Coordinates of C-alpha atoms in Angstrom, one line a residue:
X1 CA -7.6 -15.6 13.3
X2 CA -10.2 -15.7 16.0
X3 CA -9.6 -19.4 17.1
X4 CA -12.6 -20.0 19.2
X5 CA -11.3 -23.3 21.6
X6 CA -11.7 -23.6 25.0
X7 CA -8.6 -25.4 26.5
X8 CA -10.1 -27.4 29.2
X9 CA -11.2 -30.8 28.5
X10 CA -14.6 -31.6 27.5
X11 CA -17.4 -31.5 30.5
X12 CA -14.6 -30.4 32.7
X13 CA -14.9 -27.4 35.1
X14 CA -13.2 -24.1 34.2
X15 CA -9.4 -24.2 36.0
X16 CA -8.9 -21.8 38.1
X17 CA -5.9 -21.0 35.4
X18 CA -8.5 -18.3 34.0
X19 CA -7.7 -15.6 37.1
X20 CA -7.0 -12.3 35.7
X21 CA -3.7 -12.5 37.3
X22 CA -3.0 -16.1 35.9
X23 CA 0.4 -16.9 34.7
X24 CA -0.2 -20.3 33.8
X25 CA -1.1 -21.5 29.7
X26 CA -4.8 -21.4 30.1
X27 CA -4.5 -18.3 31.6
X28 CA -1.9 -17.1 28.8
X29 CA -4.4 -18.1 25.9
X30 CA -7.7 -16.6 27.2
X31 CA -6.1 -13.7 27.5
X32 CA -4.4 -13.8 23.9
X33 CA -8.0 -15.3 22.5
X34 CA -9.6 -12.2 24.4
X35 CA -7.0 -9.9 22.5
X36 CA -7.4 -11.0 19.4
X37 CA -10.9 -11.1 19.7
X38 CA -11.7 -7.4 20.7
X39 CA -8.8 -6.7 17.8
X40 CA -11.1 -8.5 14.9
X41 CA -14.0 -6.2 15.8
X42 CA -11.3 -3.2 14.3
X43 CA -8.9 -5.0 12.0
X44 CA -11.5 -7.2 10.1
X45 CA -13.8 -4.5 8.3
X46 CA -10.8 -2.8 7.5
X47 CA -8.3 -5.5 6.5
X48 CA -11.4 -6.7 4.5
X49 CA -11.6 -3.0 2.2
X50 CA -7.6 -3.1 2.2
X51 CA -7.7 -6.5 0.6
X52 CA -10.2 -6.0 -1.9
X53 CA -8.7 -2.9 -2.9
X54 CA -5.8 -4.2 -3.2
X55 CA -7.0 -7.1 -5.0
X56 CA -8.5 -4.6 -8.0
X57 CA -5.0 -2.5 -7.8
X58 CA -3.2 -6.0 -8.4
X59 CA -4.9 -6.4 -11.3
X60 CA -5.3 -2.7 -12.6
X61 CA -3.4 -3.0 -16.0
X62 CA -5.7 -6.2 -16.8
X63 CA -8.9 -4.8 -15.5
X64 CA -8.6 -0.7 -16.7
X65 CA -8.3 -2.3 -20.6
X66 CA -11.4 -4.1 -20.8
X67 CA -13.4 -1.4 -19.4
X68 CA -12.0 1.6 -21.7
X69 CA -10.8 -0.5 -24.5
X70 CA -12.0 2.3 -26.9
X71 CA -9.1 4.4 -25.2
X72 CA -6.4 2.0 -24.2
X73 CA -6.6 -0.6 -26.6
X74 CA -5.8 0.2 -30.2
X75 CA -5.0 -1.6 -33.7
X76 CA -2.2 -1.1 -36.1
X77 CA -3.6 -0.3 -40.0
X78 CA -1.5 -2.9 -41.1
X79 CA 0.7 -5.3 -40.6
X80 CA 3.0 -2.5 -42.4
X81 CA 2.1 0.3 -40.0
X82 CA 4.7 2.2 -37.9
X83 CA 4.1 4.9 -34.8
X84 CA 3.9 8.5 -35.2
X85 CA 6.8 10.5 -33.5
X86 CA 6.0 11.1 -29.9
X87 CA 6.8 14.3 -30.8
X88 CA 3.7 14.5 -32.9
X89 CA 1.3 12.6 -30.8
X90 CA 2.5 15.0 -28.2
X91 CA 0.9 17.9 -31.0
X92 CA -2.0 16.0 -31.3
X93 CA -2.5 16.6 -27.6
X94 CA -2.2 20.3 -27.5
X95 CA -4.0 20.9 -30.5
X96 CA -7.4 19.3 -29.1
X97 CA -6.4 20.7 -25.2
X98 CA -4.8 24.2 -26.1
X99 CA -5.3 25.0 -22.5
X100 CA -4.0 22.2 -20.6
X101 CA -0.7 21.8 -19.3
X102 CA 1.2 18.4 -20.5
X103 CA 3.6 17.2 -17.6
X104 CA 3.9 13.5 -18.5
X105 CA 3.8 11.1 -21.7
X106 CA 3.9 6.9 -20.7
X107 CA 4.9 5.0 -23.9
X108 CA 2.9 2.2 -24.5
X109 CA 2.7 -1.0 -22.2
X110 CA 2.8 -3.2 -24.6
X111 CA 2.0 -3.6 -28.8
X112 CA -2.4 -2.4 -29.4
X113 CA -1.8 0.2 -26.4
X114 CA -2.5 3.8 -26.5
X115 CA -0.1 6.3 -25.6
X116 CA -1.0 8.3 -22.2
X117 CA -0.1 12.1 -21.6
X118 CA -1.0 13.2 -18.1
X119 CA -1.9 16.9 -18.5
X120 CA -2.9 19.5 -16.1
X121 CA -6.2 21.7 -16.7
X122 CA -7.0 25.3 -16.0
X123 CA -9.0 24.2 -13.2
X124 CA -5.9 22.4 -11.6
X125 CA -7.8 19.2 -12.7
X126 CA -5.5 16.1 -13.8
X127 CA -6.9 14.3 -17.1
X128 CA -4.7 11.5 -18.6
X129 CA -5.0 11.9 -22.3
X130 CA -5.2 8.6 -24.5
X131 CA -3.7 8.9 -28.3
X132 CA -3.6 6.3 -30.7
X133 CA 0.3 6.2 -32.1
X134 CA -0.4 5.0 -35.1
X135 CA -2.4 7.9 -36.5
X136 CA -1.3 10.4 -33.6
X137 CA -5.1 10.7 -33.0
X138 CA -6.4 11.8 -29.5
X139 CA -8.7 9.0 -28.4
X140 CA -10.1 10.8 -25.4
X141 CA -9.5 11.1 -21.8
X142 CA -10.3 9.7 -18.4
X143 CA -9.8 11.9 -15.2
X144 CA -7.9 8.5 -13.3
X145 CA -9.1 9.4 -10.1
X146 CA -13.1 8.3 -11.2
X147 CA -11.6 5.0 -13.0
X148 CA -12.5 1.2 -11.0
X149 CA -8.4 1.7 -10.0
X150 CA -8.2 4.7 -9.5
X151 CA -11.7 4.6 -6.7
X152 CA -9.6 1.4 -5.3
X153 CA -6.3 3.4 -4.8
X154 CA -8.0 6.1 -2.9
X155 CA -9.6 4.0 -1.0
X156 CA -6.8 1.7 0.1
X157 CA -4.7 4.7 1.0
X158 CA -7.1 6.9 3.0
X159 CA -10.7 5.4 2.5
X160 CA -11.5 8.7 0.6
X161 CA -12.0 10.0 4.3
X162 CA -8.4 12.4 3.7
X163 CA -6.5 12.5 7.3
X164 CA -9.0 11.0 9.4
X165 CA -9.2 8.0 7.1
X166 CA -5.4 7.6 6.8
X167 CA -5.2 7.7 10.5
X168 CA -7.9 4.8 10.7
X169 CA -5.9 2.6 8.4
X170 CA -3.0 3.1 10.6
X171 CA -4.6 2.5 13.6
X172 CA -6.3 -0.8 12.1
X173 CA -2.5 -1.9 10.9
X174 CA -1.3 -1.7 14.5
X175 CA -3.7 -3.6 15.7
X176 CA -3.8 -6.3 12.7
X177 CA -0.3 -6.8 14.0
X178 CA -1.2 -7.7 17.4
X179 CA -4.2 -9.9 16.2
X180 CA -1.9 -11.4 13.7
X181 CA 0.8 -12.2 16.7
X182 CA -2.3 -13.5 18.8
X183 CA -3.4 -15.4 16.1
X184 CA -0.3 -17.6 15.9
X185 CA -0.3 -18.0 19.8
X186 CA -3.8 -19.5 20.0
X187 CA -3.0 -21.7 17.0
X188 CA 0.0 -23.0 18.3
X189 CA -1.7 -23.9 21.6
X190 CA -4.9 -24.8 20.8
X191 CA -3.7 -27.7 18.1
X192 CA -5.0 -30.1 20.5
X193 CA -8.0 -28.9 21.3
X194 CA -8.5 -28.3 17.4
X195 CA -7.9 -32.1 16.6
X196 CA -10.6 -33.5 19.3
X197 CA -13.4 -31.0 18.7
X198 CA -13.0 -31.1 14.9
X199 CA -15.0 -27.9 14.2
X200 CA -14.9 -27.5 10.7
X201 CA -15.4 -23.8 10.5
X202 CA -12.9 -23.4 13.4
X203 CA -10.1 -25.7 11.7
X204 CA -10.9 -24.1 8.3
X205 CA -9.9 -20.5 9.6
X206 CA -6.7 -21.5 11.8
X207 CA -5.7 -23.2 8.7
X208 CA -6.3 -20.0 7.0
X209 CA -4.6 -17.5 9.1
X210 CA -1.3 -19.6 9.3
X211 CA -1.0 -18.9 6.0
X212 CA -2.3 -15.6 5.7
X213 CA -0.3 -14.3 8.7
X214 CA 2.7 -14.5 7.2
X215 CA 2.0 -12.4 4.3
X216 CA -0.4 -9.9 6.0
X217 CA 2.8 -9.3 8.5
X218 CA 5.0 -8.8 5.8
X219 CA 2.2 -6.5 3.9
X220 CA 1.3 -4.4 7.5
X221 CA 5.1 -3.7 7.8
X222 CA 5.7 -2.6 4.1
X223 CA 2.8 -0.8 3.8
X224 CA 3.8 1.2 7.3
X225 CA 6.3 4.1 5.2
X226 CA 2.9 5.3 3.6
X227 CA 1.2 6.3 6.1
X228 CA 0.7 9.7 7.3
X229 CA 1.7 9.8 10.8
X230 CA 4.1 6.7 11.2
X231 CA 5.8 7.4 7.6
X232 CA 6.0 10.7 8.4
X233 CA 8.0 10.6 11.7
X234 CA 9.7 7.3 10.5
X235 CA 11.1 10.1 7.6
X236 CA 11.8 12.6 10.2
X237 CA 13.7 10.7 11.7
X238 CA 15.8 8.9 8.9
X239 CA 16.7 12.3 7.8
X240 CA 17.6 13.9 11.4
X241 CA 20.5 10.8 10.6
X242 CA 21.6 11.3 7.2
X243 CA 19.7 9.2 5.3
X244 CA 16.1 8.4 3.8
X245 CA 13.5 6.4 3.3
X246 CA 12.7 7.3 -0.1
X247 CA 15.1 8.3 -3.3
X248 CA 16.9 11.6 -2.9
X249 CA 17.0 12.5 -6.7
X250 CA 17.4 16.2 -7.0
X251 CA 15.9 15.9 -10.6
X252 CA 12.8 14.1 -9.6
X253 CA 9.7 15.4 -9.2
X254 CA 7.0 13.5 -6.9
X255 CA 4.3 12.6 -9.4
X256 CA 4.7 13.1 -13.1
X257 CA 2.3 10.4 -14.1
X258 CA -1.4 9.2 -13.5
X259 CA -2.2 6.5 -11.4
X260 CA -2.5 4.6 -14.3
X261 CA 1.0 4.0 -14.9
X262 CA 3.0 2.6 -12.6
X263 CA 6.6 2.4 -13.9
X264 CA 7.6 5.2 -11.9
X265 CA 9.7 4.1 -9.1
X266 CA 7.9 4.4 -5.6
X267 CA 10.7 6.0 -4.0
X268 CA 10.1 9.7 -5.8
X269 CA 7.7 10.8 -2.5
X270 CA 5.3 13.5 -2.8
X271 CA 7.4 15.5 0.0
X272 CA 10.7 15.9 -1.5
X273 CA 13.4 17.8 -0.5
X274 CA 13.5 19.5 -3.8
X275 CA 10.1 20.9 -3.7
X276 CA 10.8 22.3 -0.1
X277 CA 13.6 23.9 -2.0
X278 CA 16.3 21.8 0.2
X279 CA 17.9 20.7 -3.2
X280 CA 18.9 22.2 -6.1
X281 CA 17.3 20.7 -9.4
X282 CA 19.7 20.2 -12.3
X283 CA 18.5 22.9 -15.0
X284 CA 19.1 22.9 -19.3
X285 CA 21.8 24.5 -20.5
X286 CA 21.4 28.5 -21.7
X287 CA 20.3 27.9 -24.9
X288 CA 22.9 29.0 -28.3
X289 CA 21.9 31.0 -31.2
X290 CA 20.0 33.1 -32.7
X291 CA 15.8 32.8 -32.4
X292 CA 14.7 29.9 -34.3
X293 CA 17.7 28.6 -34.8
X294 CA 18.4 27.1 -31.3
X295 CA 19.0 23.0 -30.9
X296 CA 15.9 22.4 -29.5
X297 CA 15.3 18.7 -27.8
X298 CA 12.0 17.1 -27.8
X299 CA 10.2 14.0 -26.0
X300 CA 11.9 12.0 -28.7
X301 CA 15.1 13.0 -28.4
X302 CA 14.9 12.5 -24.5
X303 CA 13.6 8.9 -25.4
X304 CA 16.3 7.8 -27.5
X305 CA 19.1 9.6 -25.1
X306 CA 17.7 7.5 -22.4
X307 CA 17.9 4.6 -24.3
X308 CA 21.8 4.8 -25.4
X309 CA 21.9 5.1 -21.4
X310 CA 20.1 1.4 -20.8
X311 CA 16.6 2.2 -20.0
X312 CA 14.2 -0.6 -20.4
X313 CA 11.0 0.2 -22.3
X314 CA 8.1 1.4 -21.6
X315 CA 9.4 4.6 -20.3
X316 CA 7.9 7.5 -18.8
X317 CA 8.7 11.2 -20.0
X318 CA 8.2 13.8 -17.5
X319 CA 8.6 17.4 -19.6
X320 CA 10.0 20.8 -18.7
X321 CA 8.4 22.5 -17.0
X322 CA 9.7 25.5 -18.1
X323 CA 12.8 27.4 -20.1
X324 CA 15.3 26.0 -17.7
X325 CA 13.7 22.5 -17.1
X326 CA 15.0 19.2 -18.3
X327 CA 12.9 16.0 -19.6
X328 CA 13.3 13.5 -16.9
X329 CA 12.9 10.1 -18.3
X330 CA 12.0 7.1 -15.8
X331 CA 12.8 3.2 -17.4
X332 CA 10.3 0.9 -16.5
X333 CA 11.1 -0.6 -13.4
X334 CA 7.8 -2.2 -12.4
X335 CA 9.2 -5.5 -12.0
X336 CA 12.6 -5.5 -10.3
X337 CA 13.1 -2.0 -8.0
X338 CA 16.4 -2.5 -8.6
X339 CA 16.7 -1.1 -11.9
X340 CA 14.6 2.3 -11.3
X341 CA 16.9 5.0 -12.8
X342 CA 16.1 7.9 -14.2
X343 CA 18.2 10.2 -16.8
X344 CA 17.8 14.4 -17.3
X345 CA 18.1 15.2 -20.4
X346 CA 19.0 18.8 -21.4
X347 CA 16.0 20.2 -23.3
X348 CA 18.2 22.4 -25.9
X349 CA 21.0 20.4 -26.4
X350 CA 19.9 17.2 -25.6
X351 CA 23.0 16.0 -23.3
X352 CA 22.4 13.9 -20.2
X353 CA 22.8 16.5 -17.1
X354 CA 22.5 13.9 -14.7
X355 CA 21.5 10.1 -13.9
X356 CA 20.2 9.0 -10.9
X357 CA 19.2 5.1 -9.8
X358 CA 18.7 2.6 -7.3
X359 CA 22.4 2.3 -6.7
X360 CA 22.5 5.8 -5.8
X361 CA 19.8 5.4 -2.7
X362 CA 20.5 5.2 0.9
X363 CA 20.5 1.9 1.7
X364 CA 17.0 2.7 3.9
X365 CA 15.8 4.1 0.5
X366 CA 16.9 0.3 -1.1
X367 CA 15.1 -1.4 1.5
X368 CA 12.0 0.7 1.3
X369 CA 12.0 0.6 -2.4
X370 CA 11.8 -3.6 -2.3
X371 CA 9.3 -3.6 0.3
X372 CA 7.1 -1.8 -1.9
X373 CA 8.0 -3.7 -4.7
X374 CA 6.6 -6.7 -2.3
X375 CA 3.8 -5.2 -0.9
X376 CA 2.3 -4.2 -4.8
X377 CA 3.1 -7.7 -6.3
X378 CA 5.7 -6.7 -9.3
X379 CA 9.5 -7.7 -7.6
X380 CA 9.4 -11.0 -9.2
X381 CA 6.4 -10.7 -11.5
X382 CA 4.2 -13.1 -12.0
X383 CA 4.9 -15.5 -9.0
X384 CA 4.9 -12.2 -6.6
X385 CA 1.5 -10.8 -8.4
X386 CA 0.1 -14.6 -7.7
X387 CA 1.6 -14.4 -4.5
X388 CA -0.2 -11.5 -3.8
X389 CA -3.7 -12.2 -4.7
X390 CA -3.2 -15.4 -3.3
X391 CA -2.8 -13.3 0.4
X392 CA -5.8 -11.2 -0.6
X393 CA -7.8 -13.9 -1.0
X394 CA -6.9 -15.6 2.1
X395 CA -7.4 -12.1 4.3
X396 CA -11.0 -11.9 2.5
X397 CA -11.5 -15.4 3.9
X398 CA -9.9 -14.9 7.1
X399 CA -11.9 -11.4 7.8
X400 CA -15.1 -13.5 6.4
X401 CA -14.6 -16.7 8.7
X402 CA -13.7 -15.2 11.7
X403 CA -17.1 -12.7 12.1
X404 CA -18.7 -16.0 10.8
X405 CA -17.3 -18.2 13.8
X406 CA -18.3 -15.3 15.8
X407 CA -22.2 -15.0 14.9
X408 CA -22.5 -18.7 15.8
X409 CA -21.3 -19.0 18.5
X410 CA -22.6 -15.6 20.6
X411 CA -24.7 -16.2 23.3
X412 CA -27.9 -14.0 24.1
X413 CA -27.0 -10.8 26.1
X414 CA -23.5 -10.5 25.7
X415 CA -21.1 -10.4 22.7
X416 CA -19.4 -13.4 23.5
X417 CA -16.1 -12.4 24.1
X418 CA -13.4 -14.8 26.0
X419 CA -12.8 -13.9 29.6
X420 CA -9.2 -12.9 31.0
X421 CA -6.5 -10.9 31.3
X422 CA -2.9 -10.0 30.0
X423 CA -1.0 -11.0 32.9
X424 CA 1.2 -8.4 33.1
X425 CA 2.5 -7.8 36.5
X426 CA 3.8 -11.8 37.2
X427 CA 5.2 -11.5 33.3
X428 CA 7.7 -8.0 33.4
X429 CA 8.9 -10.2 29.5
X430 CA 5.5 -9.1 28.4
X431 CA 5.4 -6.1 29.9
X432 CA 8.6 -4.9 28.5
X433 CA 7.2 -6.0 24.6
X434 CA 4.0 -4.2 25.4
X435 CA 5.6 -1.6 25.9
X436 CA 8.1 -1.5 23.3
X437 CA 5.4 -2.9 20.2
X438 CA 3.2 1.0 21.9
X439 CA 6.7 2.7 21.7
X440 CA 7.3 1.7 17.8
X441 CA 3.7 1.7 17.3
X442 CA 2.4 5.0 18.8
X443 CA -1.2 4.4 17.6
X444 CA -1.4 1.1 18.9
X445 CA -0.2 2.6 22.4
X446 CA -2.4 5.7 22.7
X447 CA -5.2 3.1 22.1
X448 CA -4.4 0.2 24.3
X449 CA -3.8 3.1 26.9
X450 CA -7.5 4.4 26.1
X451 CA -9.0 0.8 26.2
X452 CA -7.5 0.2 29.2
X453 CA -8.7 3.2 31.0
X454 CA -11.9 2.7 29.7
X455 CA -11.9 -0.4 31.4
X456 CA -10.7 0.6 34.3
X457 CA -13.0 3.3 34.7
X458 CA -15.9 3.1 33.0
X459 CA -16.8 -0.6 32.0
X460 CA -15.7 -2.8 35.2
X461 CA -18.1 0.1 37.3
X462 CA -20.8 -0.2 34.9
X463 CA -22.5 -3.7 35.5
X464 CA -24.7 -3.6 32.3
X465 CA -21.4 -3.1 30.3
X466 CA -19.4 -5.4 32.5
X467 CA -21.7 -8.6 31.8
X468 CA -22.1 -7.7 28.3
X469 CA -18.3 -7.7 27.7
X470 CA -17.8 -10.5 30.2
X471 CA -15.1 -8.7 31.7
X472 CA -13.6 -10.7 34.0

């Protein structure tokens, strides 16, 4: 929301309000314009990628179809026609892979969809495997990191830049904060200003960003337990006290499915406490009898054990994983966190060994869980999806309108940015939230600590950089 308004009246000299050590509301909103204005050169290119990543990951399950319907889509022989056994489309799979490794099978989303096995290769290489359930016929297979959602995923969550782009993306959420707080500042006070210049462009983006604020707050904050420095100390530190942000489910394992399929609950993290060896994971009973005579589970069993327990269809099978394993079978869950449970099913005898659901979190582990179930547009299906590509679409214009307002209006031989300063020392209120916001927000600290002392030091004693950054 780069409001560009001047508050002083029309042909009026500039008030002496604009001193860098100015308390006074002209003072105030240059400063905050100035803020939000160096923010936007950060926030915007990057708020602009998250959004239209997250736009395509909104709408994965529509989009993914129509571009491998000769996988995922699928017709029934007649109206007559019933699906193979899991059991057997599970064959199907190891028959044409003999080398792979089958750690997942995803029933299908809906009637016409395939099945999808996630399988491991030789070369440590993930395939999902697509079989048709009517004929237990292998389809063919997609490696989901190369698919439209699979490209958008990676590049929301780290810009396919590993650690360096995760930190980026944090660093650009720390300071979308603060130009989203800045943002409603200069709206609120420059309303007046607003109605007498009547600047479309100007109105049109204000407009905007009140709107879109709201939900890029609540997305920035949500989004925050993923990230790799934040998340990770936020974790540390949850667990130093007892708790967790994420599901403590000993049976669990951290990703059994593609990215594909997203009925796995969010709150199995990929750094569990039972694959540090914290935890011990339930195990199958010793299996009874002679060779070949054992009671020996399979996918099917675990399926229809899960379902005398109350799990909603589709669910998702995660297999042994060896002699002692159990299947671990997730319910769908995509649309209300609350009901993410998962049941271990012995693989011999087929008993339930244990159950594990939302109830059982820590309550930070709740919270977390419906934040994410907010932030990816499934708590209360279709209003939140629309909700959430309405907030896309309003970031894309907001990140769009604000560069736009920018270009116009930059004068030759400088970049145009507002003149003024936080004042700090005659306001120890904002001091004190500076402080605390680089305190909660350690990236946003370390940087307004940098930008400052490059200020300090080497733009204010540079006169070329000074004038072109109109510091004042």
């Amino acid at each position: 929301m780069t409001t560009q308004i001047d508050p002083a009246p029309s042909g009026s000299a500039p008030p002496r309000a604009t001193s860098p050590r100015s308390t006074t509301g002209s003072g105030w909103f240059r400063a905050f314009w100035r803020w939000h204005f160096y923010a936007s050169f950060l926030v915007a290119p990057v708020l602009l990628v998250l959004a239209v990543t997250g736009l395509i990951y909104l709408f994965r399950f529509q989009l993914e179809p129509l571009i491998h319907a000769d996988l995922m889509k699928v017709e029934a022989p007649s109206a007559t026609s019933i699906q193979q056994p899991y059991a057997n489309q599970l064959a199907a799979v190891e028959r044409e892979l003999p080398d792979a490794t089958v750690v997942s099978m995803a029933e299908p989303r809906s009637e016409g969809r395939s099945t999808v096995f996630s399988v491991t290769m030789p070369d440590e290489s993930v395939r999902d495997v697509f079989v048709n359930p009517y004929g237990a016929e292998v389809l063919g297979s997609l490696d989901p990191d190369t698919t439209l959602s699979g490209y958008a995923v990676r590049i929301h969550a780290e810009l396919m830049a590993g650690t360096w782009g995760d930190r980026l993306i944090e660093l650009a959420v720390c300071w979308a904060i603060v130009m989203a707080v800045t943002g409603y500042y200069l709206f609120w006070k420059g309303r007046k200003a607003r109605a007498r210049q009547k600047k479309v462009l100007r109105t049109r983006h204000a407009q905007i960003g009140v709107v879109a604020g709201v939900g890029l707050l609540m997305l920035l904050v949500s989004g925050l337990p993923w990230t790799g420095f934040w998340g990770a100390r936020a974790q540390e530190l949850a667990t130093d006290r007892g708790t967790s942000m994420w599901s403590l489910d000993h049976g669990a394992i951290s990703d059994p499915t593609s990215t594909l399929d997203e009925s796995l609950p969010h709150s199995h993290a990929t750094d569990v406490p039972w694959a540090q060896g914290a935890t011990e994971v339930p195990r199958s009973g010793e299996p009874t009898g002679e060779e070949g005579e054992r009671s020996v589970s399979n996918v099917d069993t675990a399926i229809a054990v899960a379902d005398g327990e109350g799990l909603r269809h589709p669910m998702t099978v995660a297999l042994p994983e060896d002699d002692g394993g159990v299947f671990s079978v997730i319910g769908y869950a995509f649309d209300a966190p609350s009901d993410e449970r998962t049941v271990h099913v012995d693989q011999y005898g087929g008993g339930v060994v244990s159950t594990y659901g939302f109830e059982d979190y820590p309550t930070l582990a709740k919270v977390v869980a419906h934040g994410i179930g907010l932030h990816e547009g499934r708590s209360f299906g279709y209003w939140s999806m629309a909700g959430s590509t309405l907030m896309c679409l309003l970031v894309i214009a907001s990140c769009v309108t604000g560069p736009l307002m920018w270009w116009r209006r930059r004068p030759s031989g400088s970049i145009g940015a507002p003149r003024g300063r936080m004042p700090l020392r005659g306001t120890p209120v904002l001091l004190v939230g500076l402080v605390a916001l680089g305190i909660l927000l350690p990236f946003f600290g370390i940087s307004v600590l940098v930008v400052l002392l490059l200020d300090q030091l080497v733009v204010r004693r540079v006169p070329a950089l000074a004038g072109r950054l109109n510091t004042s």
